Amino acid sequence: MSASRSAKVRWHYLAALLPAGLFALLAVSLPATAAHQVLRWEIDWVPALGVDLALRLDGLSMLFGLVITAAGAIISVYSGAYLGPHRYAGRYQVLLQSFMLAMLGLVMADNLILLFVFWELTTFTSFLLIGFTHDQSEARESARQALFVTGAGGLAMLAGFVLIGRVAGTYSLTELLSRGDILRQTPLYPAIFILVLAGAFTKSAQFPFHFWLPNAMTAPTPISAFLHSATMVKAGIYLLARLHPVLSGPPAWTITLTSFGALTALTGALLAFGQTDMKRILAYTTLMALGMLTLFLGGTHTAALVAALTFFLVHALYKSALFLVVGILDHETGTRRLDAVRGLARAMPGTAAAAAAAAMSMAGFPLFFGFIGKEIMYDGALSMDFMPGSVTLVAVSANTLMTAVAGILLVRPFLGKPPQGQVPVHEAAAALFAGPLLLGGTGILFGIIPWWVARWLVQPAVHALGHDGPPLAAHLFHGWNMPLLLSIVTLSVGVLCYVGRSVITRFLRRWLAACPLTGDAVYQGALQGVQWSGRLPTGLLQNGSLHRYLFIVMATFVGLGIWRLAAGGQPPIWGGIPSLAYREWLLVGLEAVAVAAVVVTQKRLVAISSLGVVGAGLALIFLMFGAPDVALTQLLVETLTVIIVAVVLLRLPDLQSRECGDRPVRIVDGLLALAAGTVVAVMLLNATTPPLDRDVTAYYEQYSLLAAHGRNIVNVILVDFRALDTLGEITVVALAGLAAFALIRRERHRKGGQKWEP
Amino acid sequence: MESVLAILVGVMVAGSVYLILGRNLIRFIFGLVLASNAVNLLLFTGGRLTHSRPPLIAEGASTPVGPVANALPQALMLTAIVIGFALLVFIFVLFYRAYQEIGTVDTEFMRLAEPPDAVTPGPTCPIEPKEV
Amino acid sequence: MGTLILKAATRLLVGLILVFSVYLLFRGHQSPGGGFAGALVAGTAFALFAISEGAAACRRALRIDPRLLTAAGLLTALAAGITAVVANKPFLTGLWWGWGHGAEAHVIIGTPVIFDIGVYLTVLGTILTLVLALEEEA
């Protein structure tokens, strides 16, 4: 047991080699992207549609790719210890690695359609990951919600991409980025803008689609750390950044992104206060971060973009670390409630250190990377095109609240004295706290050497967005300027908010209770609306009565046929009564009588023999008009049908002497049947009147002997000219036979004593 | 001749639709047989009729001499007949099994998958499940 | 149904019908007939045999499971198609072996004939599968 247990855990560590290897591969290319090179790799996929399997690696892709692979490696290791010998550990790792690859593909795709494919792959794998604990209905519900919201957005985005493709004439990002203003000048810009934004906003949980992200916290904590802090929710941000060079600029872009970003940031920051579940707190602060990123991408100045990309890195580092810390607390204490545990720092020094590093970065203390991020953020806010004053105010407020939340997360669980009676807690396994410690440590390292980060990571990414600007002056101390002043304000007000947190919380809860409409409620209402609107026609059309279904099908056919004939404006073509030999009249008359007999008879044997007459009569007609092959086949099939019918049909009850169903219904059925017959007859009359184009037949006649060595043209068509059709047809025959055989044998098993449940 | 056969096709279609709309599985099968025959005849008529020889190339010639019947619809029909037969047998067996399980051939009472809210055999339509 | 007259007639007829079915199959490329018709004729012969002598006797006479016939038929047809692929031609292209060209060609065997044999076996296998299963179920 213990051997297999450790083997299973070790297997997780092996899985971490994949993201770690990819990280190393990316890191090797770091000098190239830092030198503003774009690495491309492509093979044709659907060349007819302009869809290639093309990847590109520039500064922006590099920044996102490094975060994805680094977080992927850390979380793979962490998951091994977190999950232990879980029953579905294998499935978990496969999904995790698939998601990681899809995410990496997304940020490296050089083709919009390919990007969409990866986008949907992340939606799909994240659906499975959020719903990993599928035995809980809450997890299933959240997974579905995330799937619906982000899936719907993804489809809107695809529509936007198709419009872009139509306007720009290419799906290639590289080409698109070289086309300059083409998208900004098209009258389709508003449509493209809204559709692409729908994708980005749903994926990155922007207001009013923000509700799915906190709900998605039902996922296992390492999944949340990966998907909902560092990677998936950043896909929308990536999309906005990627298309920034070709879409940004018009007021619609600036105003929409700035205002929705600000709204999301403030909503997230405020709602974070009202929570007691530490994981939900983190989810709401993630909303705040996503809002700030969107806000800054609304800007067009270099400073705003630098702020967005730097904060992306800052946030990825501290937020995934904090998620992992919460996961450790959950793992070791069994609760994520904020007020459940106290003073764990002594018992869990490693975890506490990681939490401290991450939280201090989040709060933005000097020496931490978060401090640099905050400085750059204020620099960017002051440079915004749209209401820089308000943006700065939003940034300061959001950051202030973040500082307070960071304090809550760090101080409450870790500092102070453990209360009497608290169950003793042990330090987590090294594999658990090593990851967050590494992330937190990186935060400190980057805080000390910000110029390195700027030179190798941020600057190339900003260059990829088409902004060169002067080299960033990312240093610890810029002198006494506005951003520094704002940082000081943030820190001090943040500490005040932390002290007065109970007041804010109480106020917020009252305010929330008064809020009439939440996104979640709208979503639930929409879901119910869809179900209701589905039930309505289903109840009408699909009531379980075969008669109703068939009647609708037939009536539709008749309706469409009459419409077509009427729209053609052509009266039925009737060339007068043809002169036929008496045997032909006799044959056709016999057929009609036999058909009538099948319809009216109450006796099975009469019906079967009348059907036989119909079939044999047809064979005669075929023979008369030069189709001996068909006539032969028709006769043989008739014979076999009689044999089968004799075996099966006679075991079914006789036709009821009285018709089932009401008489009026049968009269309506009869009228519909007559209409159907008339429509078919008129169509056939009209179709056979103009001379036939015999090109295809002429070809077969020409080459049947010369090319295919056969004098029977029908057979040559079957086995040579159109052999693929015949191959498909005999496959259908074989399958129908096997299916019928299975049905018969199932009955035999049941008779043999085995019970068959319908 | 095409016009007469067109009307015959119409008659067959009308008969098959009426049978298919009946609530009896056995009549349904009859309707199906009629329908497939009607479609075959429709294809044949659509390819035009000639009182001429079958599409065979005579000994000593390399292409058909004089007009021959249209080979293309014949090839289509030939496979259609065989497929129709295979599917017909499948449906036979399916209905037979359904009858054994449910004990009726009235489609209004074959509602295992979509149970009606309240359907009971009415007095006008006696359903007598047969012991097999 | 095993009356004496039927049994006697069946024994006489079945062999003849089967020979006729193979004849139909192989003349199909030049005259009316072919795989479909041949298989239906053969199926009728076996059905007759099954009705008069019983399904078990029919299975014994057949020696192999009719489902194997179906599978063999599909594989034969597929093999006829793949032969062309091996010869670097599109799937199911007809290949012929013999001498001469055009109308004077004297061909001995070609993949379309093999394909038709596949059709024959598939259809025959399907009919036998059904007839025998239904007969045994009765």
Short mmCIF file of N, CA and C in Angstrom, two decimals, chain A residues 358-473:
data_model
loop_
_atom_site.label_atom_id
_atom_site.label_comp_id
_atom_site.label_asym_id
_atom_site.label_seq_id
_atom_site.Cartn_x
_atom_site.Cartn_y
_atom_site.Cartn_z
N ALA A 358 4.16 36.49 0.10
CA ALA A 358 3.13 36.77 -0.90
C ALA A 358 2.24 37.92 -0.45
N ALA A 359 1.82 37.90 0.81
CA ALA A 359 0.90 38.92 1.29
C ALA A 359 1.56 40.29 1.30
N MET A 360 2.84 40.34 1.66
CA MET A 360 3.54 41.63 1.68
C MET A 360 3.64 42.18 0.26
N SER A 361 3.84 41.28 -0.70
CA SER A 361 3.89 41.72 -2.09
C SER A 361 2.52 42.25 -2.51
N MET A 362 1.48 41.53 -2.06
CA MET A 362 0.13 41.95 -2.38
C MET A 362 -0.17 43.31 -1.77
N ALA A 363 0.28 43.50 -0.56
CA ALA A 363 0.03 44.77 0.10
C ALA A 363 0.88 45.89 -0.48
N GLY A 364 1.98 45.50 -1.10
CA GLY A 364 2.80 46.50 -1.76
C GLY A 364 3.82 47.16 -0.84
N PHE A 365 4.42 46.38 0.04
CA PHE A 365 5.47 46.95 0.87
C PHE A 365 6.74 47.10 0.06
N PRO A 366 7.52 48.10 0.37
CA PRO A 366 8.78 48.28 -0.34
C PRO A 366 9.65 47.03 -0.20
N LEU A 367 10.52 46.84 -1.15
CA LEU A 367 11.40 45.68 -1.29
C LEU A 367 10.69 44.51 -1.93
N PHE A 368 9.36 44.54 -1.95
CA PHE A 368 8.64 43.45 -2.61
C PHE A 368 8.26 43.90 -4.02
N PHE A 369 8.07 42.87 -4.88
CA PHE A 369 7.76 43.17 -6.27
C PHE A 369 6.45 43.95 -6.37
N GLY A 370 5.52 43.67 -5.45
CA GLY A 370 4.25 44.37 -5.46
C GLY A 370 4.41 45.88 -5.33
N PHE A 371 5.44 46.29 -4.63
CA PHE A 371 5.70 47.73 -4.47
C PHE A 371 6.03 48.35 -5.81
N ILE A 372 6.92 47.67 -6.54
CA ILE A 372 7.29 48.15 -7.87
C ILE A 372 6.04 48.21 -8.75
N GLY A 373 5.26 47.10 -8.67
CA GLY A 373 4.04 47.04 -9.48
C GLY A 373 3.14 48.21 -9.20
N LYS A 374 3.03 48.55 -7.93
CA LYS A 374 2.13 49.62 -7.54
C LYS A 374 2.63 50.98 -8.05
N GLU A 375 3.92 51.19 -7.92
CA GLU A 375 4.50 52.43 -8.43
C GLU A 375 4.20 52.60 -9.92
N ILE A 376 4.48 51.50 -10.66
CA ILE A 376 4.28 51.55 -12.11
C ILE A 376 2.81 51.74 -12.43
N MET A 377 1.97 51.12 -11.60
CA MET A 377 0.54 51.23 -11.80
C MET A 377 0.08 52.68 -11.68
N TYR A 378 0.58 53.36 -10.67
CA TYR A 378 0.16 54.76 -10.49
C TYR A 378 0.71 55.62 -11.61
N ASP A 379 1.91 55.26 -12.03
CA ASP A 379 2.49 55.97 -13.16
C ASP A 379 1.57 55.83 -14.38
N GLY A 380 1.11 54.59 -14.61
CA GLY A 380 0.22 54.33 -15.73
C GLY A 380 -1.11 55.03 -15.56
N ALA A 381 -1.67 54.99 -14.35
CA ALA A 381 -2.98 55.59 -14.11
C ALA A 381 -2.94 57.07 -14.43
N LEU A 382 -1.85 57.72 -14.05
CA LEU A 382 -1.76 59.16 -14.28
C LEU A 382 -1.63 59.47 -15.76
N SER A 383 -1.25 58.47 -16.56
CA SER A 383 -1.06 58.71 -17.99
C SER A 383 -2.28 58.35 -18.82
N MET A 384 -3.36 57.88 -18.17
CA MET A 384 -4.51 57.39 -18.93
C MET A 384 -5.13 58.49 -19.79
N ASP A 385 -5.74 58.06 -20.93
CA ASP A 385 -6.38 59.03 -21.81
C ASP A 385 -7.74 59.44 -21.25
N PHE A 386 -8.38 58.50 -20.58
CA PHE A 386 -9.76 58.70 -20.19
C PHE A 386 -9.83 58.91 -18.69
N MET A 387 -10.13 60.13 -18.26
CA MET A 387 -10.33 60.47 -16.86
C MET A 387 -9.20 59.95 -15.96
N PRO A 388 -7.96 60.43 -16.18
CA PRO A 388 -6.83 59.91 -15.40
C PRO A 388 -7.04 60.11 -13.90
N GLY A 389 -7.71 61.17 -13.53
CA GLY A 389 -7.92 61.42 -12.10
C GLY A 389 -8.75 60.32 -11.47
N SER A 390 -9.88 60.00 -12.12
CA SER A 390 -10.74 58.96 -11.58
C SER A 390 -10.04 57.62 -11.58
N VAL A 391 -9.33 57.33 -12.66
CA VAL A 391 -8.62 56.06 -12.75
C VAL A 391 -7.64 55.93 -11.59
N THR A 392 -6.91 57.02 -11.34
CA THR A 392 -5.96 56.99 -10.24
C THR A 392 -6.68 56.74 -8.92
N LEU A 393 -7.82 57.40 -8.77
CA LEU A 393 -8.59 57.22 -7.55
C LEU A 393 -9.01 55.75 -7.39
N VAL A 394 -9.50 55.17 -8.50
CA VAL A 394 -9.89 53.75 -8.47
C VAL A 394 -8.70 52.90 -8.10
N ALA A 395 -7.55 53.17 -8.73
CA ALA A 395 -6.36 52.37 -8.46
C ALA A 395 -5.98 52.47 -6.99
N VAL A 396 -6.00 53.69 -6.48
CA VAL A 396 -5.62 53.87 -5.08
C VAL A 396 -6.61 53.15 -4.16
N SER A 397 -7.93 53.31 -4.44
CA SER A 397 -8.91 52.66 -3.57
C SER A 397 -8.75 51.15 -3.61
N ALA A 398 -8.64 50.61 -4.82
CA ALA A 398 -8.53 49.16 -4.94
C ALA A 398 -7.29 48.67 -4.22
N ASN A 399 -6.18 49.35 -4.43
CA ASN A 399 -4.94 48.92 -3.78
C ASN A 399 -5.01 49.04 -2.28
N THR A 400 -5.70 50.08 -1.82
CA THR A 400 -5.86 50.24 -0.38
C THR A 400 -6.59 49.04 0.21
N LEU A 401 -7.69 48.69 -0.44
CA LEU A 401 -8.46 47.54 0.03
C LEU A 401 -7.62 46.27 -0.04
N MET A 402 -6.81 46.16 -1.09
CA MET A 402 -5.93 44.98 -1.22
C MET A 402 -4.98 44.90 -0.04
N THR A 403 -4.42 46.04 0.31
CA THR A 403 -3.50 46.06 1.45
C THR A 403 -4.20 45.52 2.70
N ALA A 404 -5.43 45.99 2.90
CA ALA A 404 -6.16 45.55 4.07
C ALA A 404 -6.44 44.05 3.99
N VAL A 405 -6.86 43.58 2.81
CA VAL A 405 -7.16 42.15 2.66
C VAL A 405 -5.91 41.33 2.90
N ALA A 406 -4.77 41.81 2.36
CA ALA A 406 -3.52 41.09 2.57
C ALA A 406 -3.24 40.97 4.06
N GLY A 407 -3.51 42.06 4.78
CA GLY A 407 -3.32 42.02 6.22
C GLY A 407 -4.21 40.98 6.87
N ILE A 408 -5.48 40.98 6.46
CA ILE A 408 -6.42 40.01 7.03
C ILE A 408 -5.93 38.59 6.80
N LEU A 409 -5.49 38.32 5.56
CA LEU A 409 -5.09 36.96 5.21
C LEU A 409 -3.83 36.53 5.95
N LEU A 410 -2.95 37.47 6.21
CA LEU A 410 -1.68 37.10 6.83
C LEU A 410 -1.80 37.10 8.34
N VAL A 411 -2.39 38.16 8.89
CA VAL A 411 -2.37 38.33 10.33
C VAL A 411 -3.31 37.35 11.02
N ARG A 412 -4.54 37.26 10.53
CA ARG A 412 -5.53 36.45 11.24
C ARG A 412 -5.10 35.01 11.43
N PRO A 413 -4.78 34.27 10.37
CA PRO A 413 -4.50 32.86 10.60
C PRO A 413 -3.13 32.60 11.21
N PHE A 414 -2.14 33.47 10.91
CA PHE A 414 -0.77 33.07 11.24
C PHE A 414 -0.24 33.70 12.51
N LEU A 415 -0.61 34.98 12.75
CA LEU A 415 0.00 35.66 13.89
C LEU A 415 -0.85 35.48 15.13
N GLY A 416 -0.36 36.00 16.20
CA GLY A 416 -1.08 35.89 17.46
C GLY A 416 -0.83 34.54 18.12
N LYS A 417 -1.55 34.32 19.21
CA LYS A 417 -1.37 33.08 19.95
C LYS A 417 -2.48 32.11 19.60
N PRO A 418 -2.15 30.83 19.45
CA PRO A 418 -3.23 29.87 19.21
C PRO A 418 -4.17 29.87 20.41
N PRO A 419 -5.47 29.96 20.18
CA PRO A 419 -6.41 29.95 21.30
C PRO A 419 -6.42 28.60 21.98
N GLN A 420 -6.89 28.61 23.23
CA GLN A 420 -6.99 27.36 23.98
C GLN A 420 -7.90 26.38 23.23
N GLY A 421 -7.49 25.12 23.18
CA GLY A 421 -8.36 24.10 22.62
C GLY A 421 -8.24 23.95 21.12
N GLN A 422 -7.40 24.78 20.49
CA GLN A 422 -7.24 24.60 19.04
C GLN A 422 -6.45 23.32 18.78
N VAL A 423 -6.93 22.53 17.87
CA VAL A 423 -6.28 21.26 17.58
C VAL A 423 -4.86 21.55 17.11
N PRO A 424 -3.85 20.86 17.65
CA PRO A 424 -2.48 21.13 17.23
C PRO A 424 -2.29 20.82 15.75
N VAL A 425 -1.54 21.68 15.09
CA VAL A 425 -1.35 21.57 13.65
C VAL A 425 0.13 21.34 13.39
N HIS A 426 0.42 20.54 12.36
CA HIS A 426 1.81 20.29 12.00
C HIS A 426 2.14 21.00 10.70
N GLU A 427 3.41 21.20 10.52
CA GLU A 427 3.86 21.79 9.26
C GLU A 427 3.54 20.84 8.11
N ALA A 428 3.17 21.43 6.99
CA ALA A 428 2.83 20.62 5.82
C ALA A 428 4.10 19.99 5.24
N ALA A 429 3.90 19.03 4.35
CA ALA A 429 5.03 18.41 3.66
C ALA A 429 5.77 19.47 2.86
N ALA A 430 7.07 19.23 2.69
CA ALA A 430 7.88 20.21 1.98
C ALA A 430 7.36 20.45 0.57
N ALA A 431 6.86 19.38 -0.06
CA ALA A 431 6.36 19.53 -1.43
C ALA A 431 5.21 20.51 -1.49
N LEU A 432 4.52 20.69 -0.37
CA LEU A 432 3.40 21.62 -0.36
C LEU A 432 3.87 23.06 -0.21
N PHE A 433 4.73 23.31 0.79
CA PHE A 433 5.05 24.73 1.00
C PHE A 433 6.24 25.20 0.17
N ALA A 434 6.93 24.27 -0.48
CA ALA A 434 8.06 24.70 -1.32
C ALA A 434 7.58 25.58 -2.46
N GLY A 435 6.45 25.21 -3.07
CA GLY A 435 5.93 25.96 -4.22
C GLY A 435 5.63 27.40 -3.86
N PRO A 436 4.72 27.63 -2.89
CA PRO A 436 4.42 29.01 -2.52
C PRO A 436 5.63 29.78 -2.02
N LEU A 437 6.54 29.04 -1.37
CA LEU A 437 7.76 29.72 -0.88
C LEU A 437 8.59 30.21 -2.07
N LEU A 438 8.67 29.36 -3.09
CA LEU A 438 9.42 29.73 -4.28
C LEU A 438 8.77 30.94 -4.97
N LEU A 439 7.45 30.91 -5.06
CA LEU A 439 6.74 32.02 -5.70
C LEU A 439 6.92 33.30 -4.91
N GLY A 440 6.77 33.18 -3.58
CA GLY A 440 6.94 34.37 -2.73
C GLY A 440 8.37 34.88 -2.81
N GLY A 441 9.33 33.93 -2.81
CA GLY A 441 10.74 34.33 -2.89
C GLY A 441 11.03 35.04 -4.20
N THR A 442 10.43 34.54 -5.27
CA THR A 442 10.61 35.20 -6.56
C THR A 442 10.08 36.62 -6.50
N GLY A 443 8.97 36.78 -5.75
CA GLY A 443 8.42 38.12 -5.57
C GLY A 443 9.43 39.05 -4.93
N ILE A 444 10.14 38.53 -3.91
CA ILE A 444 11.15 39.37 -3.25
C ILE A 444 12.32 39.65 -4.20
N LEU A 445 12.75 38.57 -4.90
CA LEU A 445 13.89 38.71 -5.82
C LEU A 445 13.59 39.76 -6.89
N PHE A 446 12.41 39.64 -7.49
CA PHE A 446 12.03 40.60 -8.53
C PHE A 446 11.91 42.01 -7.96
N GLY A 447 11.53 42.08 -6.68
CA GLY A 447 11.44 43.39 -6.05
C GLY A 447 12.79 44.03 -5.87
N ILE A 448 13.81 43.17 -5.75
CA ILE A 448 15.16 43.72 -5.54
C ILE A 448 15.83 44.04 -6.87
N ILE A 449 15.54 43.23 -7.89
CA ILE A 449 16.17 43.48 -9.19
C ILE A 449 15.11 43.83 -10.24
N PRO A 450 14.32 44.85 -10.04
CA PRO A 450 13.24 45.14 -10.99
C PRO A 450 13.78 45.46 -12.38
N TRP A 451 14.98 46.05 -12.46
CA TRP A 451 15.49 46.39 -13.79
C TRP A 451 15.71 45.16 -14.64
N TRP A 452 16.08 44.03 -14.00
CA TRP A 452 16.26 42.78 -14.76
C TRP A 452 14.91 42.34 -15.34
N VAL A 453 13.88 42.39 -14.50
CA VAL A 453 12.54 42.02 -14.97
C VAL A 453 12.12 42.91 -16.12
N ALA A 454 12.37 44.19 -15.97
CA ALA A 454 11.97 45.14 -17.00
C ALA A 454 12.70 44.85 -18.30
N ARG A 455 14.00 44.59 -18.19
CA ARG A 455 14.82 44.39 -19.38
C ARG A 455 14.43 43.11 -20.13
N TRP A 456 14.21 42.03 -19.40
CA TRP A 456 14.04 40.71 -20.05
C TRP A 456 12.59 40.32 -20.25
N LEU A 457 11.70 40.79 -19.40
CA LEU A 457 10.33 40.29 -19.48
C LEU A 457 9.33 41.37 -19.93
N VAL A 458 9.31 42.48 -19.21
CA VAL A 458 8.26 43.47 -19.47
C VAL A 458 8.52 44.24 -20.76
N GLN A 459 9.76 44.70 -20.89
CA GLN A 459 10.09 45.51 -22.06
C GLN A 459 9.82 44.80 -23.39
N PRO A 460 10.26 43.53 -23.55
CA PRO A 460 9.94 42.83 -24.81
C PRO A 460 8.43 42.67 -25.02
N ALA A 461 7.69 42.45 -23.93
CA ALA A 461 6.25 42.28 -24.07
C ALA A 461 5.61 43.58 -24.52
N VAL A 462 6.04 44.68 -23.94
CA VAL A 462 5.50 45.98 -24.35
C VAL A 462 5.87 46.26 -25.80
N HIS A 463 7.07 45.85 -26.18
CA HIS A 463 7.48 46.04 -27.56
C HIS A 463 6.56 45.25 -28.50
N ALA A 464 6.16 44.06 -28.05
CA ALA A 464 5.27 43.25 -28.88
C ALA A 464 3.93 43.94 -29.09
N LEU A 465 3.56 44.84 -28.19
CA LEU A 465 2.32 45.58 -28.35
C LEU A 465 2.53 46.82 -29.21
N GLY A 466 3.73 46.95 -29.75
CA GLY A 466 3.98 48.04 -30.67
C GLY A 466 4.40 49.33 -29.99
N HIS A 467 4.82 49.23 -28.74
CA HIS A 467 5.25 50.44 -28.04
C HIS A 467 6.72 50.30 -27.69
N ASP A 468 7.50 51.27 -28.12
CA ASP A 468 8.92 51.18 -27.81
C ASP A 468 9.27 52.00 -26.60
N GLY A 469 9.12 53.28 -26.69
CA GLY A 469 9.36 54.14 -25.56
C GLY A 469 10.77 54.01 -25.02
N PRO A 470 11.12 54.84 -24.07
CA PRO A 470 12.45 54.75 -23.46
C PRO A 470 12.51 53.53 -22.54
N PRO A 471 13.69 53.02 -22.26
CA PRO A 471 13.83 51.90 -21.33
C PRO A 471 13.18 52.24 -20.00
N LEU A 472 12.61 51.25 -19.39
CA LEU A 472 11.87 51.52 -18.16
C LEU A 472 12.82 51.85 -17.04
N ALA A 473 12.44 52.81 -16.28
CA ALA A 473 13.22 53.14 -15.10
C ALA A 473 12.61 52.44 -13.90
#
